[in-house]
Tab-separated table of N, CA, C and O in Angstrom:
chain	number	residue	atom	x	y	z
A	1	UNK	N	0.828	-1.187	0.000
A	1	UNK	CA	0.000	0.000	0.000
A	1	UNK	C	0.873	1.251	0.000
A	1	UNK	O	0.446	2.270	0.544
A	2	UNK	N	2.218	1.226	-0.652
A	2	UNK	CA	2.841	2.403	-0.532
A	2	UNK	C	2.498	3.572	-1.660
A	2	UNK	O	2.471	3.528	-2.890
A	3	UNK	N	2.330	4.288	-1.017
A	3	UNK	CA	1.737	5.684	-1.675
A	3	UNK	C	2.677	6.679	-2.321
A	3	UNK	O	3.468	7.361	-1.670
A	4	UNK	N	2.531	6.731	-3.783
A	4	UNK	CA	4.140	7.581	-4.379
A	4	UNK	C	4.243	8.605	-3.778
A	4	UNK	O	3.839	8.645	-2.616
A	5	UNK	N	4.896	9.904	-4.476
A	5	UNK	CA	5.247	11.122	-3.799
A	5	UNK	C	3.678	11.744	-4.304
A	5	UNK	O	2.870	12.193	-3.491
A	6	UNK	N	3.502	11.695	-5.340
A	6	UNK	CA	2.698	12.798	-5.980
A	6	UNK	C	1.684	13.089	-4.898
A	6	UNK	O	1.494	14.150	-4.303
A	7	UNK	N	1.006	11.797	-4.753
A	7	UNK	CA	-0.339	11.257	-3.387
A	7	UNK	C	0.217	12.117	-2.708
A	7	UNK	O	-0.141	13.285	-2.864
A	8	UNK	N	1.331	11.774	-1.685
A	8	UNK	CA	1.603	12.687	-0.794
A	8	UNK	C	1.531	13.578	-0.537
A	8	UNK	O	1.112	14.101	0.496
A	9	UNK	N	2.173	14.203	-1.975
A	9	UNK	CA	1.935	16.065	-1.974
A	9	UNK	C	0.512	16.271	-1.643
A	9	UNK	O	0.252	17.228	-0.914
A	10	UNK	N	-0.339	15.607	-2.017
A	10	UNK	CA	-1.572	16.469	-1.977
A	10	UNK	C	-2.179	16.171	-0.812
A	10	UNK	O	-3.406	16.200	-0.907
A	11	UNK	N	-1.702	15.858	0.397
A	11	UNK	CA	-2.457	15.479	1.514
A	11	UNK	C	-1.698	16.983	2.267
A	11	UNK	O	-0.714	17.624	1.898
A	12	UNK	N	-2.482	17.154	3.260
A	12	UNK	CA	-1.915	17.965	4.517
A	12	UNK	C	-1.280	17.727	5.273
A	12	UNK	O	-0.985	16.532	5.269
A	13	UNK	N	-0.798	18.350	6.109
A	13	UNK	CA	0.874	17.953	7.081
A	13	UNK	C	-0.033	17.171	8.137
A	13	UNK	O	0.169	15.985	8.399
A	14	UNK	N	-0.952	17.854	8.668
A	14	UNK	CA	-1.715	16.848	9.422
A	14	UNK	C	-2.208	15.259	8.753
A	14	UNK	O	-1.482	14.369	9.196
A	15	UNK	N	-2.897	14.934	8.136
A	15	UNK	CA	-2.957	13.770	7.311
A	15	UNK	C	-1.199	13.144	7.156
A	15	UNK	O	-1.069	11.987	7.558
A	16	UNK	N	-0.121	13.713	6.705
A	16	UNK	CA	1.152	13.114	6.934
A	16	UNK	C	1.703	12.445	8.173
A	16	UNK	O	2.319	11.384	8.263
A	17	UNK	N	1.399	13.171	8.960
A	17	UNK	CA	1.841	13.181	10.334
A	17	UNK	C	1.078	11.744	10.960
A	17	UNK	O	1.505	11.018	11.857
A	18	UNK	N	-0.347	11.588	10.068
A	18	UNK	CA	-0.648	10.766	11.118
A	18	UNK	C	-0.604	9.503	10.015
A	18	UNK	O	-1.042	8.416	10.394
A	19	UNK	N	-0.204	9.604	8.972
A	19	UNK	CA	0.377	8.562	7.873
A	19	UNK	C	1.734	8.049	8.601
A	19	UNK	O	2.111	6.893	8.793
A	20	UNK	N	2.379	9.354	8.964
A	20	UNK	CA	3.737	8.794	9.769
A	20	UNK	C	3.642	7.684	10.846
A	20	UNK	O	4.218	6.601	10.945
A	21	UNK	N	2.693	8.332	11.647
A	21	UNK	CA	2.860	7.521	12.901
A	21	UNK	C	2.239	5.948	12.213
A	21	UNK	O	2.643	4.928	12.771
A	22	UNK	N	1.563	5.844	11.379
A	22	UNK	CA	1.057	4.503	11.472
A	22	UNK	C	2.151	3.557	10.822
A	22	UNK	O	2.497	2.488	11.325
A	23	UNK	N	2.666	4.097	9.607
A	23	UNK	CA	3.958	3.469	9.421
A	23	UNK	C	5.225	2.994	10.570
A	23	UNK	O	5.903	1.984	10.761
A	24	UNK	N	5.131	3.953	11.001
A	24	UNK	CA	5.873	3.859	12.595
A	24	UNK	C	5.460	2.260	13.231
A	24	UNK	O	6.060	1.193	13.364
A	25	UNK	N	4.148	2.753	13.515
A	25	UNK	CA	3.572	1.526	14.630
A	25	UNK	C	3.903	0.142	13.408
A	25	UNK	O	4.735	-0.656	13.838
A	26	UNK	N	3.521	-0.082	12.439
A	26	UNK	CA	3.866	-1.015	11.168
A	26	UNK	C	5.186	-1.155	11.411
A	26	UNK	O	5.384	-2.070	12.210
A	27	UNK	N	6.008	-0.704	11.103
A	27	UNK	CA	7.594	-0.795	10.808
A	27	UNK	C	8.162	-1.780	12.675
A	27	UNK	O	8.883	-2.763	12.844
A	28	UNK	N	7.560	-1.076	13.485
A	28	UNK	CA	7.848	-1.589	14.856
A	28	UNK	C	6.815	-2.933	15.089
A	28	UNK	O	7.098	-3.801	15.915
A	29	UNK	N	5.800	-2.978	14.400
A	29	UNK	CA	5.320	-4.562	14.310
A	29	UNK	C	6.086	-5.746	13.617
A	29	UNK	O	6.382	-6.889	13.966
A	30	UNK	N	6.283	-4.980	12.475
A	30	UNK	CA	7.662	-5.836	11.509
A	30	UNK	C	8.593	-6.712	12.190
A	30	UNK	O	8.716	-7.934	12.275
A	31	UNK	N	9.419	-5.365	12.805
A	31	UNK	CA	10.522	-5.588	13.641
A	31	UNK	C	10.513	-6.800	14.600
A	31	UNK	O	11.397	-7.652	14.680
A	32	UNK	N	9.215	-6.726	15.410
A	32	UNK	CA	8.714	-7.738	15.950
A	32	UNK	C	8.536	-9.003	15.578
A	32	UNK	O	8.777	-10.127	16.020
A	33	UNK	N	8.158	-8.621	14.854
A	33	UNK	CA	7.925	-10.113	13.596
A	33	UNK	C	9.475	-10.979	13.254
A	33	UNK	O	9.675	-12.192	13.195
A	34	UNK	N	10.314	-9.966	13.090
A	34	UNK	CA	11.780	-10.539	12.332
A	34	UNK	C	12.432	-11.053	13.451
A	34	UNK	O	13.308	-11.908	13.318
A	35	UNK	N	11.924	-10.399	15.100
A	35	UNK	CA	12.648	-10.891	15.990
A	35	UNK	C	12.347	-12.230	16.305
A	35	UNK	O	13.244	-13.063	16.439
A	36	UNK	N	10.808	-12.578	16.470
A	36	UNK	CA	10.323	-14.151	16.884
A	36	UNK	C	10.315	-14.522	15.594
A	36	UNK	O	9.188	-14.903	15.278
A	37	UNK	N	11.063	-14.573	14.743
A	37	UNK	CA	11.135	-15.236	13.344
A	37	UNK	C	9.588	-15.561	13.047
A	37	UNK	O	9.252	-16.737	13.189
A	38	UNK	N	8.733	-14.743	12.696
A	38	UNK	CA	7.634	-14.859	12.587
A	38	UNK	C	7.430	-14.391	10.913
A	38	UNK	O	6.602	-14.868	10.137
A	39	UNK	N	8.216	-13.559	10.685
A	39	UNK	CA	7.858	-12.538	9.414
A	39	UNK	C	7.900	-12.950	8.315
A	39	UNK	O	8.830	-13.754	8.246
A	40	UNK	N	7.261	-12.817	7.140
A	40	UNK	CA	7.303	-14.013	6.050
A	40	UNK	C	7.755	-13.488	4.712
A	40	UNK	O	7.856	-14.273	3.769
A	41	UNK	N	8.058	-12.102	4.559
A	41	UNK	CA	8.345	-10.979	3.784
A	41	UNK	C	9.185	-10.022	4.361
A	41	UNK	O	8.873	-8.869	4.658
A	42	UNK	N	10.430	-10.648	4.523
A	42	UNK	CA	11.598	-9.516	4.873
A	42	UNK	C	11.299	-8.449	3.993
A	42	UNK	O	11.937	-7.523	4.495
A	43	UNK	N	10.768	-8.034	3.067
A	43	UNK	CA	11.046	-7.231	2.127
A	43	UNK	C	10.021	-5.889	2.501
A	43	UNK	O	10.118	-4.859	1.834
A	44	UNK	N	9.128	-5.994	3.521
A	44	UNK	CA	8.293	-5.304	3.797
A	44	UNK	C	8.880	-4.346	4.803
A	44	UNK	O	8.353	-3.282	5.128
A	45	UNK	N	9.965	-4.797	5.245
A	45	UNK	CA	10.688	-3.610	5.957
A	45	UNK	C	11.382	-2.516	5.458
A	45	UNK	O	11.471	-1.339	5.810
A	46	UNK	N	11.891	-3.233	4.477
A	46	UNK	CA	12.732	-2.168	3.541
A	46	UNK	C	11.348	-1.085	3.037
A	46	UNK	O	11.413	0.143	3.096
A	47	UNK	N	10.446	-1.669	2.672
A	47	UNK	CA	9.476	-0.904	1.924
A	47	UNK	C	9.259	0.013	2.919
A	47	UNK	O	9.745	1.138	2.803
A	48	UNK	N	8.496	-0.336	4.040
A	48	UNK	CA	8.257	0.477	5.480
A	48	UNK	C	9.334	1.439	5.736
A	48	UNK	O	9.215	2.522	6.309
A	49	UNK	N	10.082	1.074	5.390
A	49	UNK	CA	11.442	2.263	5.698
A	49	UNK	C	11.595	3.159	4.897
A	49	UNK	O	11.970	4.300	5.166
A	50	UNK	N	11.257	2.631	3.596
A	50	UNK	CA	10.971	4.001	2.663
A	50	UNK	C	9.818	4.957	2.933
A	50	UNK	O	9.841	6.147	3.250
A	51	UNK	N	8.934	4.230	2.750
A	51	UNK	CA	7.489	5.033	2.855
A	51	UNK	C	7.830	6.117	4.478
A	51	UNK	O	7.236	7.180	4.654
A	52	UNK	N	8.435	5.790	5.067
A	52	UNK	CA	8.371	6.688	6.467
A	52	UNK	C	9.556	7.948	5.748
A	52	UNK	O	9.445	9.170	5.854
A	53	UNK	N	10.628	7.201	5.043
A	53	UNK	CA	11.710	8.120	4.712
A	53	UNK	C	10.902	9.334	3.687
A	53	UNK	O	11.267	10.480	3.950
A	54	UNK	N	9.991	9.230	2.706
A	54	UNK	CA	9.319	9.083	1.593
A	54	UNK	C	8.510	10.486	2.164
A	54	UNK	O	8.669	11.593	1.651
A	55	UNK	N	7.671	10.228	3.254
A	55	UNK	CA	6.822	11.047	4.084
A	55	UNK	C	7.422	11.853	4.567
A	55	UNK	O	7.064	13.016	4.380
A	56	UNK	N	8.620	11.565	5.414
A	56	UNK	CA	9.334	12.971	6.137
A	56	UNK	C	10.190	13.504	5.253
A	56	UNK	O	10.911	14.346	5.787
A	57	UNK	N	10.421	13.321	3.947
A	57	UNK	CA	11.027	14.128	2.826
A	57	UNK	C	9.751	15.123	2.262
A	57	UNK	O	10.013	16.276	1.919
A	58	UNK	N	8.315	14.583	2.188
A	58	UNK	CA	7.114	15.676	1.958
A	58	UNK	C	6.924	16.447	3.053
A	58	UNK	O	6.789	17.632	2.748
A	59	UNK	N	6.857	16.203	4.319
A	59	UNK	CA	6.991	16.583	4.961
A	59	UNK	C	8.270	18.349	4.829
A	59	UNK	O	8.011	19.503	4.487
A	60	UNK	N	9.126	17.906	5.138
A	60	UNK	CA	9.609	18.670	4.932
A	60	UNK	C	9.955	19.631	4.188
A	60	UNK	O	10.404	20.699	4.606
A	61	UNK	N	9.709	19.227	2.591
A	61	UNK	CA	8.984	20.274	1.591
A	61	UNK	C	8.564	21.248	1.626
A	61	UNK	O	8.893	22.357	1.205
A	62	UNK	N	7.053	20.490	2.647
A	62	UNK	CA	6.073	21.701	2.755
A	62	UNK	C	6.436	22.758	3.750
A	62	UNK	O	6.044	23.921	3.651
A	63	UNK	N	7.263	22.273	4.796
A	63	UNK	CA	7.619	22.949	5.765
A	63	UNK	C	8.780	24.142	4.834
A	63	UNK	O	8.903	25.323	5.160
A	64	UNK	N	9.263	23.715	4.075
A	64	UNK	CA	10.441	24.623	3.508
A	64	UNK	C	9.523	25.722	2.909
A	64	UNK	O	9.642	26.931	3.108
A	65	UNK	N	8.659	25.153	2.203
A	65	UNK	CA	8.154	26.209	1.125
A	65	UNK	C	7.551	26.601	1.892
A	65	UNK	O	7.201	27.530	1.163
A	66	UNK	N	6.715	26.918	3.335
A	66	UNK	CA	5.883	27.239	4.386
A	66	UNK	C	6.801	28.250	4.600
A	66	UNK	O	6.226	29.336	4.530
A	67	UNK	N	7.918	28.354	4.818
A	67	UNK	CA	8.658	29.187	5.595
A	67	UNK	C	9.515	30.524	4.438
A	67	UNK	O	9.914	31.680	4.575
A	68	UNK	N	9.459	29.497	3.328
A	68	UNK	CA	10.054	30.681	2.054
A	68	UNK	C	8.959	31.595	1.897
A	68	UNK	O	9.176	32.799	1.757
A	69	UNK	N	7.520	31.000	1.914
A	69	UNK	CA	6.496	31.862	1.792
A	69	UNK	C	5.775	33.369	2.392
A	69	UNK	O	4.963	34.251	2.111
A	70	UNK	N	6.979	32.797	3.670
A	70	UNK	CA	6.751	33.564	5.266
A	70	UNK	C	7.730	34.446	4.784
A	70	UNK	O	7.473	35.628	4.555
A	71	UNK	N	9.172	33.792	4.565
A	71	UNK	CA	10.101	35.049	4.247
A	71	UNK	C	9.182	36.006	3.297
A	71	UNK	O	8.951	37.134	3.731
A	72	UNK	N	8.706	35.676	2.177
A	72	UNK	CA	8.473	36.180	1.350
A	72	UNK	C	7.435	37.877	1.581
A	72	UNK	O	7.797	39.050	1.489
A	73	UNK	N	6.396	37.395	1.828
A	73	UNK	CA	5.635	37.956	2.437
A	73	UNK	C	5.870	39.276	3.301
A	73	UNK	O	5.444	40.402	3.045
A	74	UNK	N	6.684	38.855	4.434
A	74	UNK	CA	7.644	39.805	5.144
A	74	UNK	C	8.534	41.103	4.979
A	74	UNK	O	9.195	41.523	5.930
């Protein structure tokens, strides 16, 4: 269910934020999983690790251009 950039852009920092955390709680279930050798798709971590990396790179975007906008303005 990983969501490209474009998706991203168009959500709000709030909607990100709470995209973040669930990846979070996911990525730390994983983890769990790989520890009691439970997990059946190592490969879902790597993915999970992007999608969080993926998000706090939009994330931060918006925050940049939030703040150029502010200079701007000023």
């Amino acid at each position: 269910m990983a969501l490209q950039a474009n998706e991203l852009r168009d959500k709000t920092p709030d909607e990100l934020r709470d995209h973040l955390v669930n990846l979070k709680k996911e990525a730390f279930n994983l983890r769990f999983q790989a520890a009691t050798n439970q997990l059946e798709n190592t490969a879902q971590i790597r993915n999970v690790k992007r999608d969080v990396a993926r998000v706090k790179t939009i994330l931060n975007e918006k925050a940049a251009s939030a703040a150029a906008t502010t200079e701007a303005e000023a």
